Tab-separated table of N, CA and C (backbone and C1' of nucleotides) in Angstrom:
chain	number	residue	atom	x	y	z
H	1	MET	N	-14.653	-2.697	23.960
H	1	MET	CA	-14.401	-1.956	22.712
H	1	MET	C	-12.903	-1.745	22.536
H	2	LYS	N	-12.196	-1.682	23.605
H	2	LYS	CA	-10.770	-1.432	23.511
H	2	LYS	C	-9.976	-2.689	23.156
H	3	LYS	N	-8.786	-2.451	22.693
H	3	LYS	CA	-7.818	-3.524	22.474
H	3	LYS	C	-8.046	-4.321	21.184
H	4	ASP	N	-9.277	-4.318	20.644
H	4	ASP	CA	-9.510	-5.065	19.406
H	4	ASP	C	-8.636	-4.502	18.296
H	5	ASN	N	-8.939	-3.294	17.886
H	5	ASN	CA	-8.081	-2.630	16.919
H	5	ASN	C	-8.108	-1.143	17.192
H	6	PHE	N	-6.941	-0.622	17.310
H	6	PHE	CA	-6.766	0.779	17.682
H	6	PHE	C	-7.533	1.713	16.747
H	7	TYR	N	-7.452	1.444	15.468
H	7	TYR	CA	-8.099	2.301	14.476
H	7	TYR	C	-9.613	2.345	14.663
H	8	ALA	N	-10.237	1.192	14.715
H	8	ALA	CA	-11.694	1.123	14.857
H	8	ALA	C	-12.126	1.838	16.127
H	9	ASP	N	-11.333	1.720	17.164
H	9	ASP	CA	-11.641	2.350	18.438
H	9	ASP	C	-11.597	3.869	18.295
H	10	VAL	N	-10.570	4.350	17.628
H	10	VAL	CA	-10.442	5.788	17.402
H	10	VAL	C	-11.666	6.301	16.651
H	11	LEU	N	-12.011	5.610	15.584
H	11	LEU	CA	-13.147	6.046	14.764
H	11	LEU	C	-14.425	6.044	15.586
H	12	ALA	N	-14.570	5.049	16.457
H	12	ALA	CA	-15.767	4.935	17.288
H	12	ALA	C	-15.873	6.117	18.243
H	13	VAL	N	-14.770	6.465	18.861
H	13	VAL	CA	-14.755	7.581	19.812
H	13	VAL	C	-15.064	8.890	19.093
H	14	VAL	N	-14.427	9.092	17.953
H	14	VAL	CA	-14.652	10.318	17.179
H	14	VAL	C	-16.120	10.436	16.789
H	15	ALA	N	-16.701	9.315	16.435
H	15	ALA	CA	-18.109	9.309	16.016
H	15	ALA	C	-19.025	9.700	17.173
H	16	LEU	N	-18.541	9.583	18.402
H	16	LEU	CA	-19.341	9.889	19.585
H	16	LEU	C	-19.208	11.343	20.013
H	17	ILE	N	-18.341	12.097	19.354
H	17	ILE	CA	-18.179	13.502	19.733
H	17	ILE	C	-19.488	14.247	19.455
H	18	PRO	N	-20.071	14.860	20.483
H	18	PRO	CA	-21.343	15.564	20.317
H	18	PRO	C	-21.200	16.819	19.463
H	19	TYR	N	-22.313	17.239	18.910
H	19	TYR	CA	-22.356	18.448	18.076
H	19	TYR	C	-21.912	19.661	18.883
H	20	GLY	N	-21.096	20.480	18.259
H	20	GLY	CA	-20.631	21.695	18.923
H	20	GLY	C	-19.508	21.452	19.909
H	21	LYS	N	-18.959	20.231	19.898
H	21	LYS	CA	-17.857	19.921	20.811
H	21	LYS	C	-16.629	19.496	20.009
H	22	VAL	N	-15.471	19.588	20.625
H	22	VAL	CA	-14.235	19.163	19.976
H	22	VAL	C	-13.377	18.386	20.984
H	23	THR	N	-12.441	17.646	20.473
H	23	THR	CA	-11.521	16.911	21.346
H	23	THR	C	-10.147	16.891	20.700
H	24	THR	N	-9.197	16.344	21.402
H	24	THR	CA	-7.828	16.337	20.902
H	24	THR	C	-7.340	14.909	20.653
H	25	TYR	N	-6.300	14.803	19.867
H	25	TYR	CA	-5.704	13.501	19.562
H	25	TYR	C	-5.218	12.846	20.859
H	26	GLY	N	-4.594	13.647	21.687
H	26	GLY	CA	-4.056	13.130	22.928
H	26	GLY	C	-5.146	12.591	23.832
H	27	ALA	N	-6.291	13.277	23.906
H	27	ALA	CA	-7.395	12.854	24.763
H	27	ALA	C	-7.924	11.499	24.302
H	28	ILE	N	-8.064	11.351	22.998
H	28	ILE	CA	-8.549	10.080	22.448
H	28	ILE	C	-7.537	8.976	22.725
H	29	ALA	N	-6.280	9.286	22.477
H	29	ALA	CA	-5.221	8.303	22.713
H	29	ALA	C	-5.194	7.898	24.178
H	30	GLU	N	-5.392	8.880	25.038
H	30	GLU	CA	-5.374	8.598	26.464
H	30	GLU	C	-6.539	7.701	26.858
H	31	TYR	N	-7.689	7.962	26.285
H	31	TYR	CA	-8.861	7.139	26.573
H	31	TYR	C	-8.618	5.697	26.126
H	32	LEU	N	-7.917	5.547	25.038
H	32	LEU	CA	-7.628	4.215	24.514
H	32	LEU	C	-6.497	3.541	25.285
H	33	GLY	N	-5.912	4.277	26.231
H	33	GLY	CA	-4.840	3.698	27.023
H	33	GLY	C	-3.498	3.799	26.355
H	34	ALA	N	-3.402	4.615	25.312
H	34	ALA	CA	-2.138	4.777	24.601
H	34	ALA	C	-1.852	6.256	24.442
H	35	LYS	N	-1.598	6.905	25.540
H	35	LYS	CA	-1.384	8.346	25.536
H	35	LYS	C	-0.238	8.744	24.609
H	36	ARG	N	0.703	7.858	24.417
H	36	ARG	CA	1.862	8.174	23.583
H	36	ARG	C	1.556	8.016	22.103
H	37	SER	N	0.371	7.507	21.800
H	37	SER	CA	0.053	7.206	20.401
H	37	SER	C	-0.870	8.239	19.768
H	38	ALA	N	-0.729	9.485	20.191
H	38	ALA	CA	-1.577	10.542	19.642
H	38	ALA	C	-1.419	10.616	18.123
H	39	ARG	N	-0.235	10.354	17.640
H	39	ARG	CA	0.009	10.414	16.191
H	39	ARG	C	-0.820	9.369	15.475
H	40	MET	N	-0.977	8.232	16.094
H	40	MET	CA	-1.743	7.152	15.490
H	40	MET	C	-3.210	7.538	15.364
H	41	VAL	N	-3.685	8.362	16.303
H	41	VAL	CA	-5.076	8.814	16.244
H	41	VAL	C	-5.308	9.587	14.952
H	42	GLY	N	-4.466	10.534	14.693
H	42	GLY	CA	-4.579	11.312	13.464
H	42	GLY	C	-4.379	10.432	12.247
H	43	TYR	N	-3.482	9.494	12.363
H	43	TYR	CA	-3.202	8.586	11.260
H	43	TYR	C	-4.443	7.749	10.953
H	44	ALA	N	-5.127	7.335	12.016
H	44	ALA	CA	-6.349	6.530	11.857
H	44	ALA	C	-7.435	7.352	11.176
H	45	LEU	N	-7.552	8.590	11.565
H	45	LEU	CA	-8.574	9.463	10.978
H	45	LEU	C	-8.289	9.694	9.497
H	46	ASN	N	-7.041	9.725	9.161
H	46	ASN	CA	-6.653	9.975	7.772
H	46	ASN	C	-7.211	8.908	6.840
H	47	GLN	N	-7.358	7.700	7.355
H	47	GLN	CA	-7.880	6.612	6.530
H	47	GLN	C	-9.405	6.624	6.509
H	48	SER	N	-10.018	7.419	7.331
H	48	SER	CA	-11.480	7.501	7.352
H	48	SER	C	-11.945	8.937	7.540
H	49	THR	N	-11.590	9.783	6.623
H	49	THR	CA	-12.040	11.172	6.667
H	49	THR	C	-13.532	11.218	6.359
H	50	TYR	N	-14.172	12.282	6.760
H	50	TYR	CA	-15.616	12.414	6.575
H	50	TYR	C	-16.018	12.155	5.118
H	51	SER	N	-17.002	11.287	4.949
H	51	SER	CA	-17.496	10.969	3.613
H	51	SER	C	-18.912	10.416	3.749
H	52	PRO	N	-19.697	10.393	2.648
H	52	PRO	CA	-21.058	9.862	2.698
H	52	PRO	C	-21.101	8.457	3.281
H	53	GLU	N	-20.089	7.669	2.989
H	53	GLU	CA	-20.038	6.296	3.496
H	53	GLU	C	-19.668	6.273	4.972
H	54	ASN	N	-18.720	7.145	5.344
H	54	ASN	CA	-18.264	7.209	6.726
H	54	ASN	C	-18.545	8.590	7.318
H	55	PRO	N	-19.735	8.798	7.891
H	55	PRO	CA	-20.085	10.099	8.494
H	55	PRO	C	-19.302	10.343	9.773
H	56	LEU	N	-18.011	10.495	9.634
H	56	LEU	CA	-17.155	10.699	10.803
H	56	LEU	C	-16.796	12.181	10.964
H	57	PRO	N	-17.188	12.788	12.079
H	57	PRO	CA	-16.909	14.219	12.313
H	57	PRO	C	-15.445	14.461	12.653
H	58	ALA	N	-14.567	14.143	11.746
H	58	ALA	CA	-13.134	14.294	11.992
H	58	ALA	C	-12.751	15.749	12.201
H	59	HIS	N	-13.596	16.660	11.722
H	59	HIS	CA	-13.285	18.086	11.877
H	59	HIS	C	-13.364	18.514	13.338
H	60	ARG	N	-13.944	17.658	14.197
H	60	ARG	CA	-14.032	17.985	15.620
H	60	ARG	C	-12.799	17.489	16.374
H	61	VAL	N	-11.886	16.890	15.657
H	61	VAL	CA	-10.658	16.416	16.292
H	61	VAL	C	-9.508	17.340	15.897
H	62	ILE	N	-8.902	17.962	16.886
H	62	ILE	CA	-7.830	18.918	16.635
H	62	ILE	C	-6.656	18.635	17.570
H	63	ASN	N	-5.582	19.369	17.399
H	63	ASN	CA	-4.424	19.118	18.264
H	63	ASN	C	-4.568	19.847	19.593
H	64	ARG	N	-3.631	19.648	20.470
H	64	ARG	CA	-3.732	20.160	21.835
H	64	ARG	C	-3.762	21.685	21.883
H	65	SER	N	-3.233	22.327	20.881
H	65	SER	CA	-3.198	23.784	20.827
H	65	SER	C	-4.475	24.369	20.248
H	66	GLY	N	-5.339	23.522	19.729
H	66	GLY	CA	-6.567	24.003	19.111
H	66	GLY	C	-6.388	24.274	17.629
H	67	ALA	N	-5.213	24.000	17.112
H	67	ALA	CA	-4.959	24.224	15.683
H	67	ALA	C	-5.581	23.108	14.849
H	68	LEU	N	-6.127	23.494	13.688
H	68	LEU	CA	-6.768	22.520	12.812
H	68	LEU	C	-5.700	21.870	11.927
H	69	THR	N	-4.912	21.044	12.542
H	69	THR	CA	-3.776	20.424	11.850
H	69	THR	C	-4.192	19.503	10.713
H	70	GLY	N	-5.428	19.025	10.752
H	70	GLY	CA	-5.837	18.072	9.729
H	70	GLY	C	-6.659	18.669	8.615
H	71	LYS	N	-6.674	19.979	8.537
H	71	LYS	CA	-7.508	20.629	7.525
H	71	LYS	C	-7.108	20.246	6.107
H	72	HIS	N	-5.856	19.910	5.917
H	72	HIS	CA	-5.369	19.564	4.576
H	72	HIS	C	-6.001	18.274	4.056
H	73	ALA	N	-6.546	17.451	5.005
H	73	ALA	CA	-7.151	16.172	4.605
H	73	ALA	C	-8.574	16.372	4.110
H	74	PHE	N	-9.090	17.581	4.260
H	74	PHE	CA	-10.452	17.855	3.823
H	74	PHE	C	-10.448	18.535	2.456
H	75	SER	N	-11.508	18.281	1.727
H	75	SER	CA	-11.626	18.903	0.404
H	75	SER	C	-12.918	19.709	0.350
H	76	GLY	N	-12.937	20.750	-0.455
H	76	GLY	CA	-14.121	21.586	-0.573
H	76	GLY	C	-14.267	22.469	0.647
H	77	VAL	N	-15.303	22.227	1.461
H	77	VAL	CA	-15.515	23.020	2.665
H	77	VAL	C	-14.388	22.786	3.655
H	78	SER	N	-13.826	23.863	4.160
H	78	SER	CA	-12.705	23.733	5.082
H	78	SER	C	-13.171	23.239	6.445
H	79	MET	N	-12.234	22.718	7.164
H	79	MET	CA	-12.489	22.207	8.501
H	79	MET	C	-12.998	23.321	9.408
H	80	ALA	N	-12.402	24.486	9.291
H	80	ALA	CA	-12.768	25.612	10.135
H	80	ALA	C	-14.236	25.994	9.924
H	81	GLU	N	-14.673	26.002	8.661
H	81	GLU	CA	-16.050	26.383	8.346
H	81	GLU	C	-17.039	25.430	9.013
H	82	ARG	N	-16.699	24.161	9.014
H	82	ARG	CA	-17.590	23.173	9.634
H	82	ARG	C	-17.717	23.438	11.124
H	83	LEU	N	-16.606	23.731	11.785
H	83	LEU	CA	-16.626	24.000	13.219
H	83	LEU	C	-17.416	25.265	13.510
H	84	ILE	N	-17.199	26.286	12.695
H	84	ILE	CA	-17.924	27.544	12.870
H	84	ILE	C	-19.420	27.310	12.711
H	85	SER	N	-19.764	26.440	11.770
H	85	SER	CA	-21.172	26.117	11.535
H	85	SER	C	-21.808	25.459	12.748
H	86	GLU	N	-20.977	24.887	13.611
H	86	GLU	CA	-21.484	24.223	14.815
H	86	GLU	C	-21.450	25.158	16.013
H	87	GLY	N	-21.076	26.403	15.775
H	87	GLY	CA	-21.074	27.389	16.850
H	87	GLY	C	-19.746	27.490	17.568
H	88	ILE	N	-18.715	26.864	17.010
H	88	ILE	CA	-17.398	26.912	17.643
H	88	ILE	C	-16.606	28.104	17.096
H	89	LEU	N	-16.027	28.869	17.981
H	89	LEU	CA	-15.264	30.038	17.567
H	89	LEU	C	-13.912	29.611	16.992
H	90	VAL	N	-13.746	29.844	15.699
H	90	VAL	CA	-12.500	29.469	15.036
H	90	VAL	C	-11.934	30.687	14.308
H	91	GLU	N	-10.645	30.846	14.408
H	91	GLU	CA	-9.993	31.961	13.724
H	91	GLU	C	-8.583	31.570	13.302
H	92	ASN	N	-8.259	31.854	12.068
H	92	ASN	CA	-6.924	31.515	11.563
H	92	ASN	C	-6.630	30.022	11.752
H	93	ASP	N	-7.645	29.199	11.445
H	93	ASP	CA	-7.502	27.741	11.563
H	93	ASP	C	-7.136	27.304	12.976
H	94	CYS	N	-7.624	28.065	13.971
H	94	CYS	CA	-7.372	27.697	15.363
H	94	CYS	C	-8.624	27.939	16.193
H	95	VAL	N	-8.987	26.985	17.031
H	95	VAL	CA	-10.137	27.146	17.920
H	95	VAL	C	-9.760	28.135	19.018
H	96	LYS	N	-10.584	29.162	19.201
H	96	LYS	CA	-10.269	30.201	20.173
H	96	LYS	C	-10.389	29.679	21.607
H	97	ASP	N	-11.582	29.226	21.991
H	97	ASP	CA	-11.802	28.746	23.354
H	97	ASP	C	-11.881	27.224	23.383
H	98	LEU	N	-10.731	26.605	23.172
H	98	LEU	CA	-10.694	25.150	23.129
H	98	LEU	C	-11.233	24.543	24.423
H	99	ASN	N	-10.846	25.103	25.533
H	99	ASN	CA	-11.255	24.562	26.833
H	99	ASN	C	-12.770	24.598	27.008
H	100	THR	N	-13.414	25.578	26.360
H	100	THR	CA	-14.872	25.721	26.481
H	100	THR	C	-15.602	24.626	25.714
H	101	TYR	N	-15.100	24.301	24.525
H	101	TYR	CA	-15.761	23.313	23.667
H	101	TYR	C	-15.153	21.928	23.797
H	102	PHE	N	-14.126	21.820	24.627
H	102	PHE	CA	-13.431	20.545	24.760
H	102	PHE	C	-14.344	19.438	25.283
H	103	TRP	N	-14.281	18.310	24.619
H	103	TRP	CA	-15.070	17.135	25.016
H	103	TRP	C	-14.122	16.011	25.388
H	104	ASN	N	-14.109	15.660	26.664
H	104	ASN	CA	-13.197	14.624	27.124
H	104	ASN	C	-13.860	13.253	27.086
H	105	PRO	N	-13.451	12.388	26.168
H	105	PRO	CA	-14.034	11.044	26.048
H	105	PRO	C	-13.834	10.243	27.321
H	106	ASN	N	-12.770	10.513	28.030
H	106	ASN	CA	-12.494	9.755	29.252
H	106	ASN	C	-13.558	10.030	30.313
H	107	GLU	N	-14.099	11.261	30.301
H	107	GLU	CA	-15.154	11.595	31.255
H	107	GLU	C	-16.519	11.208	30.707
H	108	ALA	N	-16.732	11.535	29.430
H	108	ALA	CA	-18.034	11.284	28.811
H	108	ALA	C	-18.341	9.793	28.743
H	109	LEU	N	-17.338	9.013	28.474
H	109	LEU	CA	-17.545	7.571	28.323
H	109	LEU	C	-17.236	6.802	29.608
H	110	LEU	N	-16.607	7.496	30.573
H	110	LEU	CA	-16.345	6.893	31.873
H	110	LEU	C	-15.685	5.528	31.780
H	111	HIS	N	-14.599	5.472	31.062
H	111	HIS	CA	-13.814	4.228	30.982
H	111	HIS	C	-14.656	3.037	30.574
H	112	PHE	N	-15.429	3.159	29.600
H	112	PHE	CA	-16.321	2.094	29.144
H	112	PHE	C	-15.710	0.715	29.279
Z	1	DA	P	13.227	-7.405	14.457
Z	1	DA	O5'	14.229	-7.230	13.212
Z	1	DA	C5'	15.572	-7.660	13.359
Z	1	DA	C4'	16.426	-7.028	12.263
Z	1	DA	C3'	16.245	-5.516	12.171
Z	1	DA	O3'	17.211	-4.874	12.968
Z	1	DA	C1'	15.987	-6.515	10.018
Z	2	DT	P	17.042	-3.343	13.494
Z	2	DT	O5'	17.336	-2.417	12.228
Z	2	DT	C5'	18.532	-2.592	11.487
Z	2	DT	C4'	18.509	-1.671	10.281
Z	2	DT	C3'	18.324	-0.190	10.645
Z	2	DT	O3'	19.141	0.613	9.793
Z	2	DT	C1'	16.588	-0.878	9.197
Z	3	DA	P	19.298	2.203	10.139
Z	3	DA	O5'	18.157	2.849	9.231
Z	3	DA	C5'	18.248	2.708	7.803
Z	3	DA	C4'	17.244	3.631	7.122
Z	3	DA	C3'	17.034	4.964	7.845
Z	3	DA	O3'	16.982	6.025	6.894
Z	3	DA	C1'	14.966	3.811	7.629
Z	4	DC	P	16.804	7.551	7.364
Z	4	DC	O5'	15.297	7.853	6.934
Z	4	DC	C5'	14.831	7.370	5.676
Z	4	DC	C4'	13.357	7.710	5.487
Z	4	DC	C3'	12.922	9.022	6.129
Z	4	DC	O3'	12.196	9.794	5.201
Z	4	DC	C1'	11.526	7.237	6.834
Z	5	DT	P	11.770	11.307	5.548
Z	5	DT	O5'	10.215	11.117	5.861
Z	5	DT	C5'	9.364	10.543	4.866
Z	5	DT	C4'	7.982	10.306	5.456
Z	5	DT	C3'	7.437	11.504	6.234
Z	5	DT	O3'	6.291	12.034	5.571
Z	5	DT	C1'	7.082	9.446	7.401
Z	6	DG	P	5.763	13.489	5.936
Z	6	DG	O5'	4.593	13.148	6.965
Z	6	DG	C5'	3.480	12.361	6.554
Z	6	DG	C4'	2.628	12.010	7.773
Z	6	DG	C3'	2.290	13.236	8.644
Z	6	DG	O3'	0.894	13.297	8.916
Z	6	DG	C1'	3.255	11.489	9.943
Z	7	DA	P	0.202	14.539	8.046
Z	7	DA	O5'	-0.707	14.993	9.247
Z	7	DA	C5'	-1.314	16.039	9.458
Z	7	DA	C4'	-1.919	16.096	10.846
Z	7	DA	C3'	-1.623	15.023	11.871
Z	7	DA	O3'	-1.525	15.629	13.149
Z	7	DA	C1'	-3.938	15.108	11.450
Z	8	DC	P	-0.106	16.007	13.733
Z	8	DC	O5'	-0.220	15.428	15.203
Z	8	DC	C5'	-1.386	14.834	15.719
Z	8	DC	C4'	-1.152	14.539	17.191
Z	8	DC	C3'	-1.081	15.793	18.051
Z	8	DC	O3'	-1.701	15.556	19.328
Z	8	DC	C1'	0.947	14.596	18.200
Z	9	DT	P	-1.762	16.811	20.367
Z	9	DT	O5'	-0.515	16.453	21.293
Z	9	DT	C5'	-0.433	15.153	21.870
Z	9	DT	C4'	0.589	15.150	22.986
Z	9	DT	C3'	0.607	16.440	23.826
Z	9	DT	O3'	0.710	16.102	25.195
Z	9	DT	C1'	2.761	16.026	22.904
Z	10	DA	P	0.590	17.220	26.322
Z	10	DA	O5'	2.058	17.228	26.967
Z	10	DA	C5'	2.728	15.998	27.202
Z	10	DA	C4'	4.147	16.285	27.649
Z	10	DA	C3'	4.274	17.510	28.532
Z	10	DA	O3'	5.152	17.226	29.619
Z	10	DA	C1'	5.624	17.771	26.603
Z	11	DG	P	5.360	18.332	30.740
Z	11	DG	O5'	6.868	18.750	30.426
Z	11	DG	C5'	7.848	17.726	30.221
Z	11	DG	C4'	9.101	18.332	29.621
Z	11	DG	C3'	9.574	19.607	30.338
Z	11	DG	O3'	10.936	19.449	30.736
Z	11	DG	C1'	9.501	19.928	27.993
Z	12	DA	P	11.620	20.602	31.632
Z	12	DA	O5'	12.629	21.275	30.584
Z	12	DA	C5'	13.444	20.432	29.764
Z	12	DA	C4'	14.180	21.270	28.731
Z	12	DA	C3'	14.752	22.581	29.291
Z	12	DA	O3'	16.066	22.766	28.802
Z	12	DA	C1'	13.375	23.036	27.440
Z	13	DA	P	17.014	23.871	29.515
Z	13	DA	O5'	17.220	24.933	28.348
Z	13	DA	C5'	17.611	24.502	27.047
Z	13	DA	C4'	17.499	25.666	26.061
Z	13	DA	C3'	17.932	27.016	26.648
Z	13	DA	O3'	18.778	27.685	25.731
Z	13	DA	C1'	15.771	27.194	25.730
T	1	DC	P	1.183	32.076	23.380
T	1	DC	O5'	2.325	32.716	22.458
T	1	DC	C5'	2.153	33.917	21.767
T	1	DC	C4'	3.474	34.383	21.165
T	1	DC	C3'	4.199	33.302	20.402
T	1	DC	O3'	3.808	33.367	19.040
T	1	DC	C1'	5.681	34.352	21.943
T	2	DT	P	3.950	32.127	18.077
T	2	DT	O5'	5.524	31.902	17.995
T	2	DT	C5'	6.341	32.888	17.389
T	2	DT	C4'	7.793	32.428	17.391
T	2	DT	C3'	8.000	31.141	16.587
T	2	DT	O3'	9.070	31.329	15.668
T	2	DT	C1'	8.839	30.915	18.823
T	3	DT	P	9.276	30.219	14.462
T	3	DT	O5'	10.345	29.232	15.124
T	3	DT	C5'	11.580	29.746	15.608
T	3	DT	C4'	12.379	28.640	16.291
T	3	DT	C3'	12.369	27.317	15.516
T	3	DT	O3'	13.697	26.940	15.186
T	3	DT	C1'	11.892	26.978	17.831
T	4	DC	P	14.007	25.598	14.335
T	4	DC	O5'	14.464	24.614	15.489
T	4	DC	C5'	15.366	25.076	16.485
T	4	DC	C4'	15.517	24.044	17.595
T	4	DC	C3'	15.650	22.611	17.083
T	4	DC	O3'	16.855	22.040	17.567
T	4	DC	C1'	14.033	22.771	18.829
T	5	DT	P	17.317	20.563	17.036
T	5	DT	O5'	16.847	19.605	18.232
T	5	DT	C5'	16.743	20.129	19.551
T	5	DT	C4'	16.506	18.991	20.551
T	5	DT	C3'	16.630	17.587	19.976
T	5	DT	O3'	17.339	16.753	20.885
T	5	DT	C1'	14.436	17.911	20.842
T	6	DA	P	17.732	15.248	20.452
T	6	DA	O5'	16.639	14.385	21.248
T	6	DA	C5'	16.387	14.664	22.633
T	6	DA	C4'	15.152	13.902	23.104
T	6	DA	C3'	15.085	12.451	22.621
T	6	DA	O3'	14.715	11.601	23.700
T	6	DA	C1'	13.106	13.582	22.040
T	7	DG	P	14.842	10.031	23.560
T	7	DG	O5'	13.297	9.587	23.612
T	7	DG	C5'	12.482	9.966	24.721
T	7	DG	C4'	11.015	9.713	24.388
T	7	DG	C3'	10.745	8.326	23.776
T	7	DG	O3'	9.813	7.612	24.563
T	7	DG	C1'	9.664	10.029	22.560
T	8	DC	P	9.628	6.020	24.205
T	8	DC	O5'	8.155	5.881	23.616
T	8	DC	C5'	7.168	6.827	23.894
T	8	DC	C4'	6.085	6.837	22.814
T	8	DC	C3'	6.032	5.591	21.956
T	8	DC	O3'	5.068	4.686	22.488
T	8	DC	C1'	5.872	7.586	20.624
T	9	DC	P	5.185	3.137	22.182
T	9	DC	O5'	4.421	2.974	20.788
T	9	DC	C5'	3.063	3.376	20.694
T	9	DC	C4'	2.618	3.379	19.239
T	9	DC	C3'	2.894	2.054	18.520
T	9	DC	O3'	1.777	1.706	17.742
T	9	DC	C1'	3.766	3.827	17.286
T	10	DA	P	1.488	0.174	17.427
T	10	DA	O5'	0.962	0.237	15.905
T	10	DA	C5'	-0.145	1.066	15.605
T	10	DA	C4'	-0.126	1.467	14.143
T	10	DA	C3'	0.071	0.293	13.186
T	10	DA	O3'	-0.864	0.385	12.128
T	10	DA	C1'	1.711	1.952	12.784
T	11	DG	P	-0.953	-0.762	11.041
T	11	DG	O5'	-0.250	-0.082	9.774
T	11	DG	C5'	-0.694	1.206	9.377
T	11	DG	C4'	0.143	1.724	8.217
T	11	DG	C3'	0.433	0.679	7.141
T	11	DG	O3'	0.124	1.233	5.863
T	11	DG	C1'	2.453	1.686	7.882
T	12	DT	P	0.159	0.287	4.577
T	12	DT	O5'	1.549	0.668	3.883
T	12	DT	C5'	1.846	2.044	3.617
T	12	DT	C4'	3.311	2.196	3.218
T	12	DT	C3'	3.779	1.159	2.203
T	12	DT	O3'	4.179	1.814	1.004
T	12	DT	C1'	5.346	1.460	3.966
T	13	DA	P	4.646	0.949	-0.292
T	13	DA	O5'	6.242	1.050	-0.213
T	13	DA	C5'	6.856	2.326	-0.163
T	13	DA	C4'	8.366	2.184	-0.090
T	13	DA	C3'	8.929	1.135	-1.051
T	13	DA	O3'	10.133	1.620	-1.662
T	13	DA	C1'	9.586	0.643	1.154
DNA sequence: ATACTGACTAGAA
DNA sequence: CTTCTAGCCAGTA
């Protein structure tokens, strides 16, 4: 799955994030073997934000601090509301217990 | 080819 | 705690 195209890989990993879990750009980038390309992860998501055609849970992807940096890319229902709906504690556009809900693709997927 | 931008991160002050 | 710096890479002009 890796190496074909960075974007498709990012989208694939994000799509695998389980309900009620969140991950970070850096974690995804690290799983893809490009730890320095965390920015590209967010950039990739920007081209495929959640939509009827692309059911991608991009709202589960946040920055290392737990801040919902990509909320501006969403329209209508805010990113925070979606996370709260999944049982994740969010306040002031920031995940409270990031470590509790953190989902590490590197562990979950075991270096596929 | 350069220059700028961006859903980032880690380190330093 | 905040703010700044530098590094990173893909896309665009």
